[in-house]
Amino acid sequence: MAVANAVGTNLPTNFGQYVIATSGPVSLAATGNTVANLTVEASSYIVRRIVATANGSIASANVSILTSSDGATANAIANNITLSTVSASTKYQDLTLVSAATSTVYTAPALFLVVNTASGNSNAAVITVYGDPLTP
């Protein structure tokens, strides 16, 4: 007989598509390499999806998500993406992952939001990273 609470006792490493990192509301009004630091909740993980939402339009902002704080695009998970569909608080956008992300196990303890082109307003974005934690 199956244990009724078996799912409740499993850890994130037993499932997929967990939120492994998120930014608080962060302004995209200025450019920079480390506009937000997204602490990852696992020591090794696979990135499956990155979603941008906001409290208003950030459609003119262009962002990247990197594994380093130096702005080096060689460390990109998502690179140079204009958030054109995030035109209101009811809109979201999936960021396109770089091709290496489809086969890379990441170990960086944090991810960094880089703003390449500012949004031109004070609306705040939230970046949510979904993935598979491999080790806690």
mmCIF file of C-alpha atoms in Angstrom:
data_model
loop_
_atom_site.group_PDB
_atom_site.id
_atom_site.type_symbol
_atom_site.label_atom_id
_atom_site.label_comp_id
_atom_site.label_asym_id
_atom_site.label_seq_id
_atom_site.Cartn_x
_atom_site.Cartn_y
_atom_site.Cartn_z
ATOM 1 C CA MET A 1 0.000 0.000 0.000
ATOM 2 C CA ALA A 2 1.269 3.453 -0.894
ATOM 3 C CA VAL A 3 2.007 5.973 1.823
ATOM 4 C CA ALA A 4 -0.601 8.758 1.684
ATOM 5 C CA ASN A 5 1.887 11.554 2.322
ATOM 6 C CA ALA A 6 4.724 10.233 0.132
ATOM 7 C CA VAL A 7 4.715 13.289 -2.121
ATOM 8 C CA GLY A 8 4.799 15.607 0.868
ATOM 9 C CA THR A 9 7.942 13.971 2.196
ATOM 10 C CA ASN A 10 9.912 14.104 -1.039
ATOM 11 C CA LEU A 11 12.561 16.769 -1.562
ATOM 12 C CA PRO A 12 12.848 19.150 -4.549
ATOM 13 C CA THR A 13 15.518 16.876 -6.002
ATOM 14 C CA ASN A 14 12.763 14.301 -6.581
ATOM 15 C CA PHE A 15 10.737 16.547 -8.857
ATOM 16 C CA GLY A 16 11.386 19.181 -11.521
ATOM 17 C CA GLN A 17 10.575 22.768 -12.349
ATOM 18 C CA TYR A 18 11.062 24.264 -8.909
ATOM 19 C CA VAL A 19 11.682 27.940 -8.301
ATOM 20 C CA ILE A 20 15.413 27.854 -7.659
ATOM 21 C CA ALA A 21 16.030 31.626 -7.589
ATOM 22 C CA THR A 22 14.055 34.847 -7.655
ATOM 23 C CA SER A 23 14.710 38.540 -7.471
ATOM 24 C CA GLY A 24 12.674 40.879 -5.373
ATOM 25 C CA PRO A 25 11.049 43.725 -7.246
ATOM 26 C CA VAL A 26 13.984 45.459 -8.909
ATOM 27 C CA SER A 27 14.074 48.646 -10.957
ATOM 28 C CA LEU A 28 15.368 48.392 -14.522
ATOM 29 C CA ALA A 29 15.685 52.178 -14.766
ATOM 30 C CA ALA A 30 19.503 52.102 -14.933
ATOM 31 C CA THR A 31 22.006 49.851 -16.680
ATOM 32 C CA GLY A 32 24.483 47.734 -14.748
ATOM 33 C CA ASN A 33 26.129 44.323 -14.384
ATOM 34 C CA THR A 34 24.705 43.403 -10.989
ATOM 35 C CA VAL A 35 21.319 45.102 -10.812
ATOM 36 C CA ALA A 36 20.037 42.083 -8.888
ATOM 37 C CA ASN A 37 21.711 39.100 -7.263
ATOM 38 C CA LEU A 38 19.539 35.966 -7.433
ATOM 39 C CA THR A 39 20.688 33.481 -4.797
ATOM 40 C CA VAL A 40 20.234 29.913 -6.022
ATOM 41 C CA GLU A 41 18.606 27.427 -3.632
ATOM 42 C CA ALA A 42 20.774 24.460 -4.729
ATOM 43 C CA SER A 43 24.490 23.732 -5.058
ATOM 44 C CA SER A 44 24.058 22.131 -8.501
ATOM 45 C CA TYR A 45 21.087 22.620 -10.774
ATOM 46 C CA ILE A 46 19.683 22.680 -14.290
ATOM 47 C CA VAL A 47 17.998 25.895 -15.463
ATOM 48 C CA ARG A 48 14.770 25.133 -17.329
ATOM 49 C CA ARG A 49 12.969 28.484 -17.543
ATOM 50 C CA ILE A 50 13.396 32.146 -16.610
ATOM 51 C CA VAL A 51 10.314 34.376 -16.369
ATOM 52 C CA ALA A 52 10.108 38.172 -16.153
ATOM 53 C CA THR A 53 7.074 39.968 -14.704
ATOM 54 C CA ALA A 54 6.627 43.562 -13.568
ATOM 55 C CA ASN A 55 4.275 46.025 -11.904
ATOM 56 C CA GLY A 56 4.001 47.967 -15.182
ATOM 57 C CA SER A 57 5.634 48.198 -18.569
ATOM 58 C CA ILE A 58 9.325 47.329 -18.849
ATOM 59 C CA ALA A 59 8.982 46.621 -22.571
ATOM 60 C CA SER A 60 11.979 48.718 -23.618
ATOM 61 C CA ALA A 61 14.412 47.081 -21.177
ATOM 62 C CA ASN A 62 17.030 44.641 -22.452
ATOM 63 C CA VAL A 63 18.458 42.184 -19.927
ATOM 64 C CA SER A 64 20.780 39.211 -19.516
ATOM 65 C CA ILE A 65 21.110 36.612 -16.762
ATOM 66 C CA LEU A 66 24.705 35.589 -16.029
ATOM 67 C CA THR A 67 26.502 33.255 -13.662
ATOM 68 C CA SER A 68 29.132 35.932 -12.929
ATOM 69 C CA SER A 69 28.961 39.542 -11.773
ATOM 70 C CA ASP A 70 31.498 40.826 -14.317
ATOM 71 C CA GLY A 71 29.120 41.187 -17.260
ATOM 72 C CA ALA A 72 30.951 38.536 -19.316
ATOM 73 C CA THR A 73 28.480 37.200 -21.879
ATOM 74 C CA ALA A 74 30.430 33.916 -21.982
ATOM 75 C CA ASN A 75 28.739 33.250 -18.622
ATOM 76 C CA ALA A 76 25.213 33.918 -19.895
ATOM 77 C CA ILE A 77 22.218 31.709 -19.245
ATOM 78 C CA ALA A 78 19.930 34.178 -21.042
ATOM 79 C CA ASN A 79 21.538 36.907 -23.134
ATOM 80 C CA ASN A 80 20.427 40.279 -24.551
ATOM 81 C CA ILE A 81 16.669 39.884 -24.351
ATOM 82 C CA THR A 82 14.337 42.814 -24.853
ATOM 83 C CA LEU A 83 11.354 42.389 -22.557
ATOM 84 C CA SER A 84 8.943 43.556 -25.261
ATOM 85 C CA THR A 85 5.939 41.524 -24.105
ATOM 86 C CA VAL A 86 6.055 42.844 -20.523
ATOM 87 C CA SER A 87 3.980 45.892 -21.425
ATOM 88 C CA ALA A 88 1.696 45.864 -18.356
ATOM 89 C CA SER A 89 1.388 44.279 -14.925
ATOM 90 C CA THR A 90 -0.739 41.505 -16.446
ATOM 91 C CA LYS A 91 1.995 40.450 -18.913
ATOM 92 C CA TYR A 92 5.033 38.189 -18.589
ATOM 93 C CA GLN A 93 7.879 36.955 -20.771
ATOM 94 C CA ASP A 94 9.883 33.739 -20.843
ATOM 95 C CA LEU A 95 13.523 34.603 -21.438
ATOM 96 C CA THR A 96 15.214 32.586 -24.177
ATOM 97 C CA LEU A 97 17.978 30.442 -22.725
ATOM 98 C CA VAL A 98 21.349 30.228 -24.477
ATOM 99 C CA SER A 99 21.969 26.944 -26.281
ATOM 100 C CA ALA A 100 24.535 25.807 -23.681
ATOM 101 C CA ALA A 101 21.827 25.920 -21.006
ATOM 102 C CA THR A 102 20.165 22.875 -22.560
ATOM 103 C CA SER A 103 23.068 20.651 -21.502
ATOM 104 C CA THR A 104 24.813 22.439 -18.624
ATOM 105 C CA VAL A 105 24.662 21.599 -14.936
ATOM 106 C CA TYR A 106 25.294 24.896 -13.141
ATOM 107 C CA THR A 107 27.014 25.289 -9.776
ATOM 108 C CA ALA A 108 27.164 29.082 -9.407
ATOM 109 C CA PRO A 109 25.740 30.050 -6.002
ATOM 110 C CA ALA A 110 24.076 33.124 -7.498
ATOM 111 C CA LEU A 111 22.830 34.449 -10.823
ATOM 112 C CA PHE A 112 23.089 38.091 -11.808
ATOM 113 C CA LEU A 113 20.587 40.290 -13.598
ATOM 114 C CA VAL A 114 22.351 42.565 -16.075
ATOM 115 C CA VAL A 115 20.436 45.519 -17.501
ATOM 116 C CA ASN A 116 21.865 46.254 -20.947
ATOM 117 C CA THR A 117 19.233 48.856 -21.881
ATOM 118 C CA ALA A 118 17.238 50.652 -19.196
ATOM 119 C CA SER A 119 13.440 50.561 -19.147
ATOM 120 C CA GLY A 120 13.061 54.328 -19.100
ATOM 121 C CA ASN A 121 10.714 54.250 -16.096
ATOM 122 C CA SER A 122 10.650 53.230 -12.439
ATOM 123 C CA ASN A 123 8.541 50.091 -12.843
ATOM 124 C CA ALA A 124 9.900 47.105 -10.959
ATOM 125 C CA ALA A 125 10.601 43.674 -12.440
ATOM 126 C CA VAL A 126 10.625 40.283 -10.772
ATOM 127 C CA ILE A 127 12.821 37.605 -12.327
ATOM 128 C CA THR A 128 11.993 33.997 -11.434
ATOM 129 C CA VAL A 129 14.287 31.094 -12.346
ATOM 130 C CA TYR A 130 12.792 27.611 -12.577
ATOM 131 C CA GLY A 131 14.867 24.470 -12.733
ATOM 132 C CA ASP A 132 15.809 21.114 -11.387
ATOM 133 C CA PRO A 133 17.910 21.140 -8.224
ATOM 134 C CA LEU A 134 20.326 18.213 -8.384
ATOM 135 C CA THR A 135 21.915 18.617 -4.971
ATOM 136 C CA PRO A 136 20.548 20.688 -2.074
#
